[in-house]
Short mmCIF file of C-alpha atoms and ligand atoms in Angstrom, two decimals:
data_model
loop_
_atom_site.label_atom_id
_atom_site.label_comp_id
_atom_site.label_asym_id
_atom_site.label_seq_id
_atom_site.Cartn_x
_atom_site.Cartn_y
_atom_site.Cartn_z
CA MET A 173 -130.94 108.61 10.58
CA ASP A 174 -133.99 109.73 8.86
CA GLN A 175 -136.85 107.43 9.92
CA SER A 176 -139.34 108.89 7.83
CA PHE A 177 -137.50 108.44 4.54
CA ASN A 178 -139.65 111.15 2.60
CA ASP A 179 -137.26 111.14 -0.13
CA THR A 180 -136.90 108.54 -2.83
CA ILE A 181 -133.36 107.41 -3.66
CA ALA A 182 -131.72 105.91 -6.77
CA ALA A 183 -128.36 104.40 -7.91
CA ILE A 184 -126.88 102.04 -10.54
CA ALA A 185 -126.88 98.43 -8.69
CA THR A 186 -124.56 96.65 -11.11
CA ALA A 187 -120.97 97.06 -11.50
CA PRO A 188 -119.43 99.75 -13.68
CA GLY A 189 -118.01 98.64 -17.00
CA ARG A 190 -118.99 96.61 -20.08
CA GLY A 191 -121.73 94.18 -19.43
CA GLY A 192 -124.80 92.97 -21.06
CA VAL A 193 -127.37 94.22 -18.51
CA ALA A 194 -127.25 96.96 -16.05
CA ILE A 195 -129.79 97.76 -13.34
CA VAL A 196 -130.69 101.08 -12.07
CA ARG A 197 -132.55 100.68 -8.78
CA ILE A 198 -134.98 103.36 -7.32
CA SER A 199 -136.74 103.15 -3.77
CA GLY A 200 -139.00 105.35 -1.82
CA ASN A 201 -142.54 106.52 -1.88
CA GLN A 202 -142.20 108.43 -5.42
CA ALA A 203 -140.64 105.11 -7.33
CA ALA A 204 -143.82 104.39 -8.93
CA ALA A 205 -144.55 108.00 -9.96
CA ILE A 206 -141.13 108.12 -11.38
CA LEU A 207 -141.43 105.16 -13.38
CA GLU A 208 -144.72 106.30 -14.96
CA ARG A 209 -142.93 109.39 -15.79
CA LEU A 210 -140.12 107.85 -17.67
CA PHE A 211 -141.59 104.65 -19.24
CA TYR A 212 -143.16 104.63 -22.78
CA PRO A 213 -145.82 103.55 -23.76
CA PRO A 214 -147.47 104.97 -20.81
CA ARG A 215 -149.69 102.70 -18.71
CA ASP A 216 -151.70 102.90 -15.60
CA ASP A 217 -152.02 99.40 -14.69
CA TRP A 218 -148.68 98.29 -13.11
CA GLN A 219 -148.80 95.22 -11.46
CA SER A 220 -146.19 94.47 -8.65
CA HIS A 221 -143.54 91.97 -9.49
CA GLN A 222 -144.17 91.81 -13.14
CA LEU A 223 -141.67 92.81 -15.85
CA TYR A 224 -142.67 95.09 -18.58
CA TYR A 225 -140.82 95.97 -21.71
CA GLY A 226 -140.78 99.45 -23.05
CA GLU A 227 -138.57 102.56 -23.63
CA ILE A 228 -137.09 104.86 -21.11
CA ARG A 229 -137.47 108.53 -22.17
CA SER A 230 -135.65 111.46 -20.81
CA PRO A 231 -138.31 113.73 -18.81
CA ARG A 232 -136.24 116.82 -19.99
CA ASP A 233 -136.80 116.39 -24.01
CA GLY A 234 -138.48 113.20 -24.38
CA GLN A 235 -135.48 111.67 -26.32
CA ILE A 236 -135.54 107.73 -26.20
CA LEU A 237 -132.54 106.71 -24.07
CA ASP A 238 -132.89 102.93 -24.29
CA LYS A 239 -135.26 100.06 -24.33
CA CYS A 240 -135.44 98.04 -20.95
CA LEU A 241 -137.31 95.89 -18.73
CA ALA A 242 -138.89 97.72 -15.87
CA VAL A 243 -140.25 96.12 -12.57
CA LEU A 244 -142.25 97.46 -9.75
CA PHE A 245 -142.08 95.84 -6.33
CA ARG A 246 -144.74 97.41 -4.46
CA SER A 247 -144.31 98.15 -0.57
CA PRO A 248 -143.76 96.16 1.62
CA ALA A 249 -142.94 93.20 -0.63
CA SER A 250 -139.56 94.70 -1.61
CA PHE A 251 -136.04 94.68 -0.81
CA THR A 252 -136.30 97.74 1.18
CA GLY A 253 -139.77 97.39 2.46
CA GLU A 254 -140.67 100.69 0.28
CA ASP A 255 -141.98 100.90 -3.28
CA VAL A 256 -138.83 99.69 -5.36
CA VAL A 257 -138.40 99.96 -9.08
CA GLU A 258 -135.65 98.33 -11.12
CA LEU A 259 -134.83 99.24 -14.72
CA GLN A 260 -133.00 96.53 -16.56
CA CYS A 261 -131.03 98.43 -19.32
CA HIS A 262 -128.30 97.74 -21.55
CA GLY A 263 -124.83 97.82 -19.93
CA GLY A 264 -121.70 99.66 -20.61
CA SER A 265 -120.44 103.11 -19.14
CA MET A 266 -123.02 105.27 -20.77
CA VAL A 267 -126.73 103.89 -20.73
CA PRO A 268 -126.97 103.21 -17.06
CA ARG A 269 -125.75 106.71 -16.21
CA LEU A 270 -128.19 108.22 -18.84
CA LEU A 271 -131.07 106.29 -17.19
CA LEU A 272 -130.00 107.21 -13.55
CA GLN A 273 -129.83 110.91 -14.56
CA ALA A 274 -133.34 110.47 -16.04
CA VAL A 275 -134.37 109.16 -12.94
CA LEU A 276 -132.80 111.96 -10.68
CA ASP A 277 -134.37 114.54 -13.15
CA ALA A 278 -137.76 112.83 -12.49
CA GLY A 279 -137.48 113.55 -8.78
CA ALA A 280 -135.21 110.82 -7.06
CA ARG A 281 -131.96 111.77 -5.19
CA MET A 282 -128.71 109.88 -5.61
CA SER A 283 -128.42 107.41 -2.78
CA GLU A 284 -125.72 106.97 -0.32
CA PRO A 285 -123.69 103.88 -0.03
CA GLY A 286 -125.66 101.05 1.69
CA GLU A 287 -128.85 103.29 1.88
CA PHE A 288 -131.07 100.63 0.27
CA SER A 289 -129.80 98.02 2.82
CA MET A 290 -130.20 100.70 5.80
CA ARG A 291 -133.89 101.29 4.65
CA ALA A 292 -134.35 97.49 4.56
CA PHE A 293 -133.26 97.55 7.99
CA VAL A 294 -135.11 100.39 9.42
CA ASN A 295 -138.30 99.08 7.71
CA GLY A 296 -137.73 95.48 9.39
CA ALA A 297 -137.22 93.79 6.20
CA MET A 298 -134.00 92.32 7.54
CA ASP A 299 -131.91 92.49 10.52
CA LEU A 300 -128.30 93.93 10.68
CA SER A 301 -126.49 90.73 10.41
CA GLU A 302 -128.52 89.84 7.50
CA ALA A 303 -127.83 93.10 5.89
CA GLU A 304 -124.04 92.49 6.51
CA ALA A 305 -124.37 89.10 4.96
CA ILE A 306 -125.09 90.66 1.65
CA CYS A 307 -122.01 92.76 1.75
CA ASP A 308 -120.14 89.44 2.45
CA ILE A 309 -121.75 87.81 -0.26
CA VAL A 310 -120.66 90.50 -2.73
CA ASP A 311 -117.00 90.34 -1.27
CA ALA A 312 -116.71 86.54 -1.05
CA LYS A 313 -113.25 85.39 -2.21
CA THR A 314 -114.24 81.66 -2.69
CA ALA A 315 -117.38 79.59 -3.03
CA ALA A 316 -116.89 78.67 0.52
CA SER A 317 -116.80 82.31 1.69
CA ALA A 318 -119.93 82.79 -0.34
CA SER A 319 -121.56 79.85 1.44
CA VAL A 320 -120.77 81.06 4.92
CA ALA A 321 -122.61 84.44 4.08
CA ALA A 322 -125.66 82.88 2.28
CA VAL A 323 -126.32 80.70 5.44
CA GLN A 324 -126.28 83.82 7.38
CA LEU A 325 -128.34 85.73 4.96
CA ALA A 326 -130.70 82.85 5.11
CA GLY A 327 -131.08 83.90 8.80
CA SER A 328 -129.07 81.29 10.60
CA LEU A 329 -127.16 83.77 12.76
CA SER A 330 -130.59 85.71 13.26
CA ASN A 331 -132.49 82.69 14.30
CA GLU A 332 -129.75 81.76 16.80
CA MET A 333 -129.73 85.29 18.18
CA ASP A 334 -133.32 85.23 18.52
CA LYS A 335 -133.26 82.21 20.60
CA ILE A 336 -130.32 83.74 22.74
CA GLU A 337 -132.05 87.00 23.08
CA ALA A 338 -135.40 85.35 24.25
CA GLU A 339 -133.66 83.17 26.78
CA LEU A 340 -131.83 86.23 28.00
CA LEU A 341 -135.02 88.19 28.33
CA ASN A 342 -136.60 85.31 30.32
CA ILE A 343 -133.83 85.38 32.87
CA MET A 344 -134.12 89.09 33.05
CA ALA A 345 -137.92 88.68 33.78
CA ALA A 346 -136.96 86.03 36.50
CA ILE A 347 -134.64 88.68 38.31
CA THR A 348 -137.13 91.34 37.89
CA VAL A 349 -139.58 89.03 39.81
CA ALA A 350 -136.75 88.41 42.56
CA VAL A 351 -136.17 92.09 42.68
CA ASP A 352 -139.64 93.38 42.98
CA PHE A 353 -141.13 90.51 45.10
CA PRO A 354 -138.12 89.30 47.26
CA ASP A 355 -140.45 87.53 49.65
CA ASP A 356 -142.48 85.87 47.21
CA ALA A 357 -142.25 82.20 47.53
CA ASP A 358 -142.28 81.79 43.80
CA ALA A 359 -139.42 84.14 43.31
CA PRO A 360 -136.51 82.13 41.66
CA GLU A 361 -133.50 81.17 43.60
CA SER A 362 -130.29 82.72 42.73
CA GLU A 363 -128.95 79.26 42.16
CA SER A 364 -131.39 78.47 39.57
CA ILE A 365 -130.52 81.70 37.86
CA ILE A 366 -126.92 81.33 37.95
CA GLN A 367 -127.42 77.95 36.34
CA ARG A 368 -129.45 79.35 33.48
CA ILE A 369 -127.10 82.16 32.76
CA ASN A 370 -124.18 79.56 32.59
CA ALA A 371 -126.21 77.54 30.16
CA LEU A 372 -126.62 80.67 27.93
CA LYS A 373 -122.98 81.53 28.34
CA GLN A 374 -122.14 78.12 27.09
CA LYS A 375 -124.22 78.55 23.97
CA ILE A 376 -122.50 81.98 23.28
CA ALA A 377 -119.18 80.67 23.90
CA LYS A 378 -119.62 78.03 21.21
CA LEU A 379 -120.48 80.76 18.82
CA ILE A 380 -117.45 82.61 19.78
CA ASN A 381 -115.41 79.34 19.08
CA SER A 382 -116.65 79.23 15.71
CA ALA A 383 -115.31 82.84 15.00
CA ALA A 384 -111.84 81.86 14.44
CA ASN A 385 -112.88 79.58 11.53
CA GLY A 386 -115.71 81.73 10.26
CA ARG A 387 -113.37 84.69 9.78
CA VAL A 388 -110.89 82.83 7.91
CA TYR A 389 -113.65 82.10 5.32
CA ARG A 390 -114.89 85.72 5.41
CA GLU A 391 -111.51 87.67 5.27
CA GLY A 392 -109.27 85.01 4.06
CA ILE A 393 -105.89 84.34 5.69
CA HIS A 394 -102.43 86.05 5.16
CA VAL A 395 -99.43 83.93 4.47
CA SER A 396 -95.92 85.03 3.74
CA LEU A 397 -93.10 83.20 2.17
CA CYS A 398 -90.05 83.93 3.76
CA GLY A 399 -86.16 82.79 3.93
CA ALA A 400 -82.87 83.59 2.76
CA VAL A 401 -82.15 84.48 -1.00
CA ASN A 402 -82.43 81.92 -3.75
CA VAL A 403 -84.08 79.15 -1.61
CA GLY A 404 -87.08 79.10 -4.11
CA LYS A 405 -89.97 81.25 -2.39
CA SER A 406 -90.84 82.87 -5.80
CA SER A 407 -90.79 79.30 -7.44
CA LEU A 408 -92.99 77.99 -4.69
CA LEU A 409 -95.35 80.86 -5.11
CA ASN A 410 -95.65 80.31 -8.84
CA ALA A 411 -95.92 76.55 -8.30
CA LEU A 412 -98.77 77.12 -5.73
CA LEU A 413 -100.45 79.37 -8.08
CA GLN A 414 -99.97 77.11 -11.22
CA ASN A 415 -98.85 80.40 -12.75
CA GLU A 416 -95.61 82.25 -13.46
CA ARG A 417 -96.48 85.35 -11.24
CA ALA A 418 -93.02 86.26 -9.82
CA ILE A 419 -89.65 86.30 -11.50
CA VAL A 420 -87.48 83.49 -10.83
CA SER A 421 -83.83 83.48 -11.48
CA SER A 422 -80.70 81.84 -10.39
CA ALA A 423 -79.22 85.17 -9.35
CA PRO A 424 -79.84 85.89 -5.55
CA GLY A 425 -81.70 88.89 -4.63
CA THR A 426 -84.40 88.63 -7.55
CA THR A 427 -87.58 89.56 -5.61
CA ARG A 428 -87.59 92.92 -4.04
CA ASP A 429 -91.44 94.14 -3.82
CA ILE A 430 -94.04 92.06 -2.30
CA ILE A 431 -96.04 90.03 -4.44
CA GLU A 432 -99.23 89.29 -3.19
CA GLU A 433 -101.79 86.76 -4.71
CA CYS A 434 -105.13 84.92 -3.70
CA LEU A 435 -105.12 81.13 -3.51
CA ASN A 436 -108.26 79.15 -3.04
CA ILE A 437 -107.33 76.08 -0.99
CA GLU A 438 -110.49 73.90 -0.63
CA GLY A 439 -112.58 77.05 -0.21
CA VAL A 440 -110.24 78.91 2.17
CA PRO A 441 -109.19 82.10 0.64
CA VAL A 442 -105.35 82.34 1.24
CA ILE A 443 -103.59 85.69 0.34
CA ILE A 444 -100.06 84.64 -0.14
CA SER A 445 -97.25 87.07 -0.36
CA ASP A 446 -93.73 86.33 -1.83
CA THR A 447 -90.97 88.42 -0.24
CA ALA A 448 -87.39 89.52 -0.83
CA GLY A 449 -84.97 87.05 0.28
CA LEU A 450 -83.07 87.92 3.27
CA ARG A 451 -79.55 88.62 3.51
CA ASP A 452 -76.81 91.24 4.35
CA THR A 453 -76.63 93.70 1.67
CA VAL A 454 -75.89 97.25 0.86
CA ASP A 455 -78.00 97.42 -2.29
CA GLU A 456 -80.61 100.25 -1.53
CA ALA A 457 -83.72 98.77 -3.24
CA GLU A 458 -82.86 95.29 -1.78
CA VAL A 459 -82.55 96.73 1.75
CA ILE A 460 -86.08 98.36 1.42
CA GLY A 461 -87.24 94.88 0.08
CA ILE A 462 -86.09 93.26 3.06
CA SER A 463 -87.72 95.69 5.58
CA ARG A 464 -90.82 95.10 3.77
CA THR A 465 -90.31 91.39 4.12
CA GLN A 466 -89.97 91.89 7.82
CA ALA A 467 -93.24 93.89 7.86
CA ALA A 468 -94.94 91.20 5.87
CA ALA A 469 -93.96 88.41 8.24
CA ALA A 470 -94.94 90.17 11.05
CA ALA A 471 -98.44 90.88 9.53
CA SER A 472 -99.10 87.50 8.27
CA GLN A 473 -101.10 85.08 10.24
CA ILE A 474 -99.07 82.17 9.00
CA ILE A 475 -95.32 82.50 8.08
CA ILE A 476 -93.72 79.76 5.60
CA ILE A 477 -89.94 79.70 6.42
CA ILE A 478 -88.29 78.19 3.21
CA ILE A 479 -85.03 76.18 3.34
CA ASP A 480 -82.90 75.09 0.49
CA ALA A 481 -82.42 71.23 0.67
CA GLN A 482 -79.02 71.61 -1.06
CA ASN A 483 -77.60 74.10 1.26
CA GLY A 484 -79.16 73.17 4.66
CA ILE A 485 -80.58 75.43 7.34
CA ASP A 486 -79.05 78.84 7.04
CA SER A 487 -78.72 81.57 9.54
CA GLN A 488 -81.74 83.43 7.94
CA ALA A 489 -84.09 80.43 8.52
CA ARG A 490 -82.68 80.09 12.05
CA ASN A 491 -83.62 83.68 12.89
CA LEU A 492 -87.08 83.20 11.37
CA ILE A 493 -87.62 80.00 13.35
CA THR A 494 -86.53 81.66 16.47
CA ALA A 495 -88.70 84.86 15.80
CA SER A 496 -91.94 82.84 14.94
CA GLU A 497 -92.21 80.68 18.00
CA GLU A 498 -95.29 82.36 18.85
CA LYS A 499 -96.95 82.24 15.56
CA LYS A 500 -98.57 79.67 13.08
CA ARG A 501 -95.66 78.56 10.99
CA LEU A 502 -94.69 75.82 8.45
CA VAL A 503 -91.18 75.20 7.43
CA VAL A 504 -90.76 73.92 3.98
CA ILE A 505 -87.53 72.24 2.70
CA ASN A 506 -87.53 73.08 -0.85
CA LYS A 507 -85.42 71.75 -3.79
CA ILE A 508 -85.67 68.01 -2.63
CA ASP A 509 -85.23 67.11 -6.18
CA LEU A 510 -81.68 68.05 -5.75
CA ASN A 511 -80.96 66.50 -2.36
CA ASP A 512 -83.47 64.16 -0.81
CA ASN A 513 -81.28 63.28 2.01
CA ILE A 514 -82.69 65.68 4.47
CA ASN A 515 -82.89 63.93 7.62
CA ASP A 516 -80.06 66.13 9.10
CA ILE A 517 -81.92 69.36 8.22
CA ILE A 518 -85.33 68.02 9.71
CA ASP A 519 -83.24 67.21 13.10
CA LYS A 520 -81.95 70.60 13.26
CA VAL A 521 -85.29 72.20 12.51
CA LEU A 522 -86.96 69.82 15.27
CA ASN A 523 -84.14 70.67 17.52
CA MET A 524 -85.07 74.36 17.31
CA GLY A 525 -88.51 73.68 18.51
CA VAL A 526 -90.54 73.33 15.13
CA ASP A 527 -93.45 70.67 15.62
CA ASN A 528 -92.81 67.54 13.43
CA LYS A 529 -96.24 68.12 11.65
CA ASP A 530 -95.15 71.72 10.84
CA ILE A 531 -92.13 70.33 8.56
CA VAL A 532 -92.86 69.59 4.97
CA TYR A 533 -90.72 68.87 2.09
CA ALA A 534 -91.20 69.83 -1.50
CA SER A 535 -89.91 70.71 -4.99
CA ALA A 536 -91.15 73.78 -6.47
CA LYS A 537 -89.59 72.39 -9.63
CA THR A 538 -91.01 69.04 -9.85
CA GLY A 539 -94.16 69.58 -7.80
CA ALA A 540 -93.35 66.91 -5.38
CA GLY A 541 -94.77 67.55 -2.03
CA LEU A 542 -96.86 70.76 -3.06
CA ALA A 543 -100.15 68.88 -2.22
CA ASP A 544 -98.67 68.45 1.44
CA VAL A 545 -97.80 72.14 1.55
CA LEU A 546 -101.53 72.96 0.76
CA THR A 547 -102.99 70.50 3.05
CA ALA A 548 -100.70 71.87 5.95
CA LEU A 549 -101.78 75.34 5.06
CA LYS A 550 -105.32 74.52 5.39
CA ASP A 551 -104.95 72.63 8.62
CA LYS A 552 -102.86 75.66 9.87
CA ALA A 553 -105.79 78.07 8.77
CA LEU A 554 -108.76 76.43 10.07
CA THR A 555 -108.73 75.53 13.98
CA ALA A 556 -111.01 72.63 13.64
CA ASP A 557 -113.22 70.83 11.10
CA LEU A 558 -116.29 72.83 10.65
CA GLN A 559 -119.67 72.29 8.99
CA LEU A 560 -120.22 75.15 6.58
CA GLN A 561 -123.91 74.76 6.78
CA SER A 562 -124.03 75.30 10.43
CA CYS A 563 -124.18 78.79 11.99
CA LEU A 564 -120.64 80.44 11.83
CA ILE A 565 -119.56 83.79 13.10
CA SER A 566 -117.61 85.33 10.35
CA ASN A 567 -117.59 88.90 11.33
CA ILE A 568 -115.34 90.38 14.08
CA ARG A 569 -117.96 92.94 15.05
CA HIS A 570 -120.44 89.94 16.08
CA GLN A 571 -117.42 88.45 17.57
CA GLN A 572 -116.55 91.21 19.98
CA ALA A 573 -120.04 91.62 20.85
CA LEU A 574 -120.66 88.02 21.80
CA ILE A 575 -117.31 88.38 23.88
CA LYS A 576 -118.61 91.43 25.82
CA THR A 577 -122.00 89.72 26.30
CA ASN A 578 -120.43 86.72 27.89
CA GLN A 579 -118.37 88.88 30.10
CA TYR A 580 -121.53 90.70 31.49
CA LEU A 581 -123.05 87.32 31.90
CA GLU A 582 -120.11 86.15 33.97
CA ASP A 583 -120.27 89.52 36.01
CA ALA A 584 -123.96 88.72 36.87
CA VAL A 585 -122.93 85.16 37.84
CA VAL A 586 -120.24 86.48 40.28
CA THR A 587 -122.60 88.87 41.62
CA LEU A 588 -125.17 86.45 42.44
CA ALA A 589 -122.74 83.83 43.67
CA ALA A 590 -121.58 86.35 46.10
CA GLY A 591 -124.97 86.89 47.45
CA MET A 592 -125.17 90.63 46.44
CA PRO A 593 -128.36 92.12 45.71
CA VAL A 594 -130.18 90.83 42.73
CA ASP A 595 -130.70 94.34 41.34
CA ILE A 596 -126.78 94.50 40.80
CA ALA A 597 -126.94 91.37 38.74
CA ALA A 598 -130.01 92.98 36.81
CA ILE A 599 -127.73 95.85 35.78
CA ASP A 600 -125.05 93.19 34.45
CA LEU A 601 -127.93 91.45 32.38
CA GLU A 602 -129.06 94.80 31.07
CA ASN A 603 -125.47 95.48 29.85
CA ALA A 604 -125.51 92.05 28.29
CA TRP A 605 -128.72 92.70 26.57
CA GLN A 606 -127.21 95.97 25.15
CA GLU A 607 -124.28 94.11 23.64
CA LEU A 608 -126.13 91.18 22.18
CA GLY A 609 -128.66 93.57 20.57
CA LEU A 610 -125.50 95.13 18.53
CA ILE A 611 -125.45 92.00 16.19
CA SER A 612 -129.25 92.14 15.08
CA GLY A 613 -129.07 95.93 15.42
CA LYS A 614 -131.73 96.12 18.04
CA THR A 615 -129.60 98.08 20.27
CA ALA A 616 -127.18 99.80 17.74
CA SER A 617 -126.73 103.60 18.02
CA GLU A 618 -127.36 105.82 14.77
CA GLU A 619 -123.46 106.10 14.56
CA LEU A 620 -122.77 102.55 14.51
CA LEU A 621 -125.41 101.95 11.99
CA ASN A 622 -124.33 104.90 9.77
CA THR A 623 -120.67 103.39 9.99
CA ILE A 624 -121.71 99.95 9.01
CA PHE A 625 -124.07 100.88 6.02
CA SER A 626 -121.60 103.53 4.70
CA GLN A 627 -119.01 100.46 3.90
CA PHE A 628 -121.55 98.98 1.63
CA CYS A 629 -121.38 99.42 -1.93
CA LEU A 630 -123.30 102.07 -3.96
CA GLY A 631 -126.78 100.64 -4.99
CA LYS A 632 -126.93 98.11 -2.19
N1 LIG B 34 -83.74 72.14 -8.71
C1 LIG B 34 -84.84 73.02 -8.09
N2 LIG B 34 -84.37 74.34 -8.47
C2 LIG B 34 -85.31 75.24 -8.00
C3 LIG B 34 -86.46 74.85 -7.13
N3 LIG B 34 -86.96 76.10 -6.47
C4 LIG B 34 -86.25 76.97 -7.09
N4 LIG B 34 -85.32 76.59 -7.77
C5 LIG B 34 -84.19 77.22 -8.47
O1 LIG B 34 -83.70 78.14 -7.47
C6 LIG B 34 -83.39 79.45 -8.06
C7 LIG B 34 -83.90 80.61 -7.06
O2 LIG B 34 -85.32 80.49 -7.06
P1 LIG B 34 -86.39 81.56 -6.97
O3 LIG B 34 -87.67 81.14 -7.01
O4 LIG B 34 -86.09 82.81 -7.47
O5 LIG B 34 -85.88 81.91 -5.30
P2 LIG B 34 -86.35 83.10 -4.36
O6 LIG B 34 -86.24 82.43 -2.88
O7 LIG B 34 -87.40 83.67 -4.79
O8 LIG B 34 -85.06 84.12 -4.59
P3 LIG B 34 -84.77 85.71 -4.16
O9 LIG B 34 -86.08 86.14 -4.72
O10 LIG B 34 -83.73 86.12 -4.99
O11 LIG B 34 -84.76 85.61 -2.73
C8 LIG B 34 -83.88 79.38 -9.50
O12 LIG B 34 -82.76 79.20 -10.25
C9 LIG B 34 -84.98 78.21 -9.43
O13 LIG B 34 -84.97 77.78 -10.57
C10 LIG B 34 -86.61 73.39 -6.87
O14 LIG B 34 -87.50 72.89 -6.10
N5 LIG B 34 -85.63 72.70 -7.54
MG1 LIG B 35 -87.93 85.58 -5.29
#
């Protein structure tokens, strides 16, 4: 990574397409000079953080490109920590591109994806977890997902990490004393160091435990609707979406392709797939559809097995129940408007080892029981009640770094408890420090940083 950032970068920061306003963003030590070259009427009294109304003119031929609002954020009080200019111009597909071209003609270079955020990170304006939270806010699928990211952007995770890092450093310092001055009466006992490491491990474990839920909010949870033909999978999808998304017909074998839609269940993003009904068939397209069903069922985190209340438990449902023992699952007995005498079906499903609380009955036609299906899905998606305002791990990268940190801390405990030399424990702690620092980015390699920032959108 280029730490010096001699060049000035630019990009359109708003989404492409029709819109009232678009923003062209410029960052770098030439940002102010570029603004002065393009802005009309010319002025030499630019105040930081103040909007100015004027024209942007092409540096090539002086042609007026647009009327816009321009703002200069002087370093270091800007998003990237460098001089930043934002040109708020008219939206649409042409004007922002013309303005960007003018900015490039005036001396900026096109930014890479995530380059603004990377500069913010390198210049110390934010740490890596905060930069990642910006990406998560942009990608948020529900208000709750956005809220998890906003809490992280506000520094909840960074603050928690700062505390954990500080305690780890203190423990490392204590060990150093024990290594360097083993005979010093003030050198800490192994036992007291072990206690401190264990306390830290507990703190980290709490964060790791929050990851199951945090990731559900960030990434959503994949659910597949599976069962024999005609049991009402597509009808159930439509009823849950309140939208006639999938074709429903009384002919068995209607659905062939997977139909995927996103549902918002009290803030939990649920990506739900309707699939081809399972049966023995020689129809070529249907055979392909059924193999897609099997792949979707395997890939989903929750499987909903649907049974037709009129027909009772069929061989396809039996196979699905047997195959899903290790998985989160719900059994929905559908079409209870046609037959509500379902005790026999429930008994059979229970006998196959399905939990009572995982059996729901509903009618896609009348809407009866749909609220129960949604509640059961939410309960399955989240492992415990959670406070959205508290610090929540939502990123698998953070989760893995914390898991590895705790493994190294455990190694240190084992080393100390076995009475092995303290300098071996010091190495374990150093490894823990390296892992922990990946979250804030302190110990992240250039390669890792490049990988993370390159996933950001352009102009971020
Ligand atoms: N009375 C009643 N009919 C339903 C209900 N759910 C679905 N049906 C009917 O059952 C038939 C099959 O419904 P679909 O939703 O197409 O079933 P599917 O499981 O998607 O079928 P395939 O795609 O062919 O596997 C249609 O005629 C629906 O109107 C229900 O709860 N009550
Ligand atoms: Mg269908």
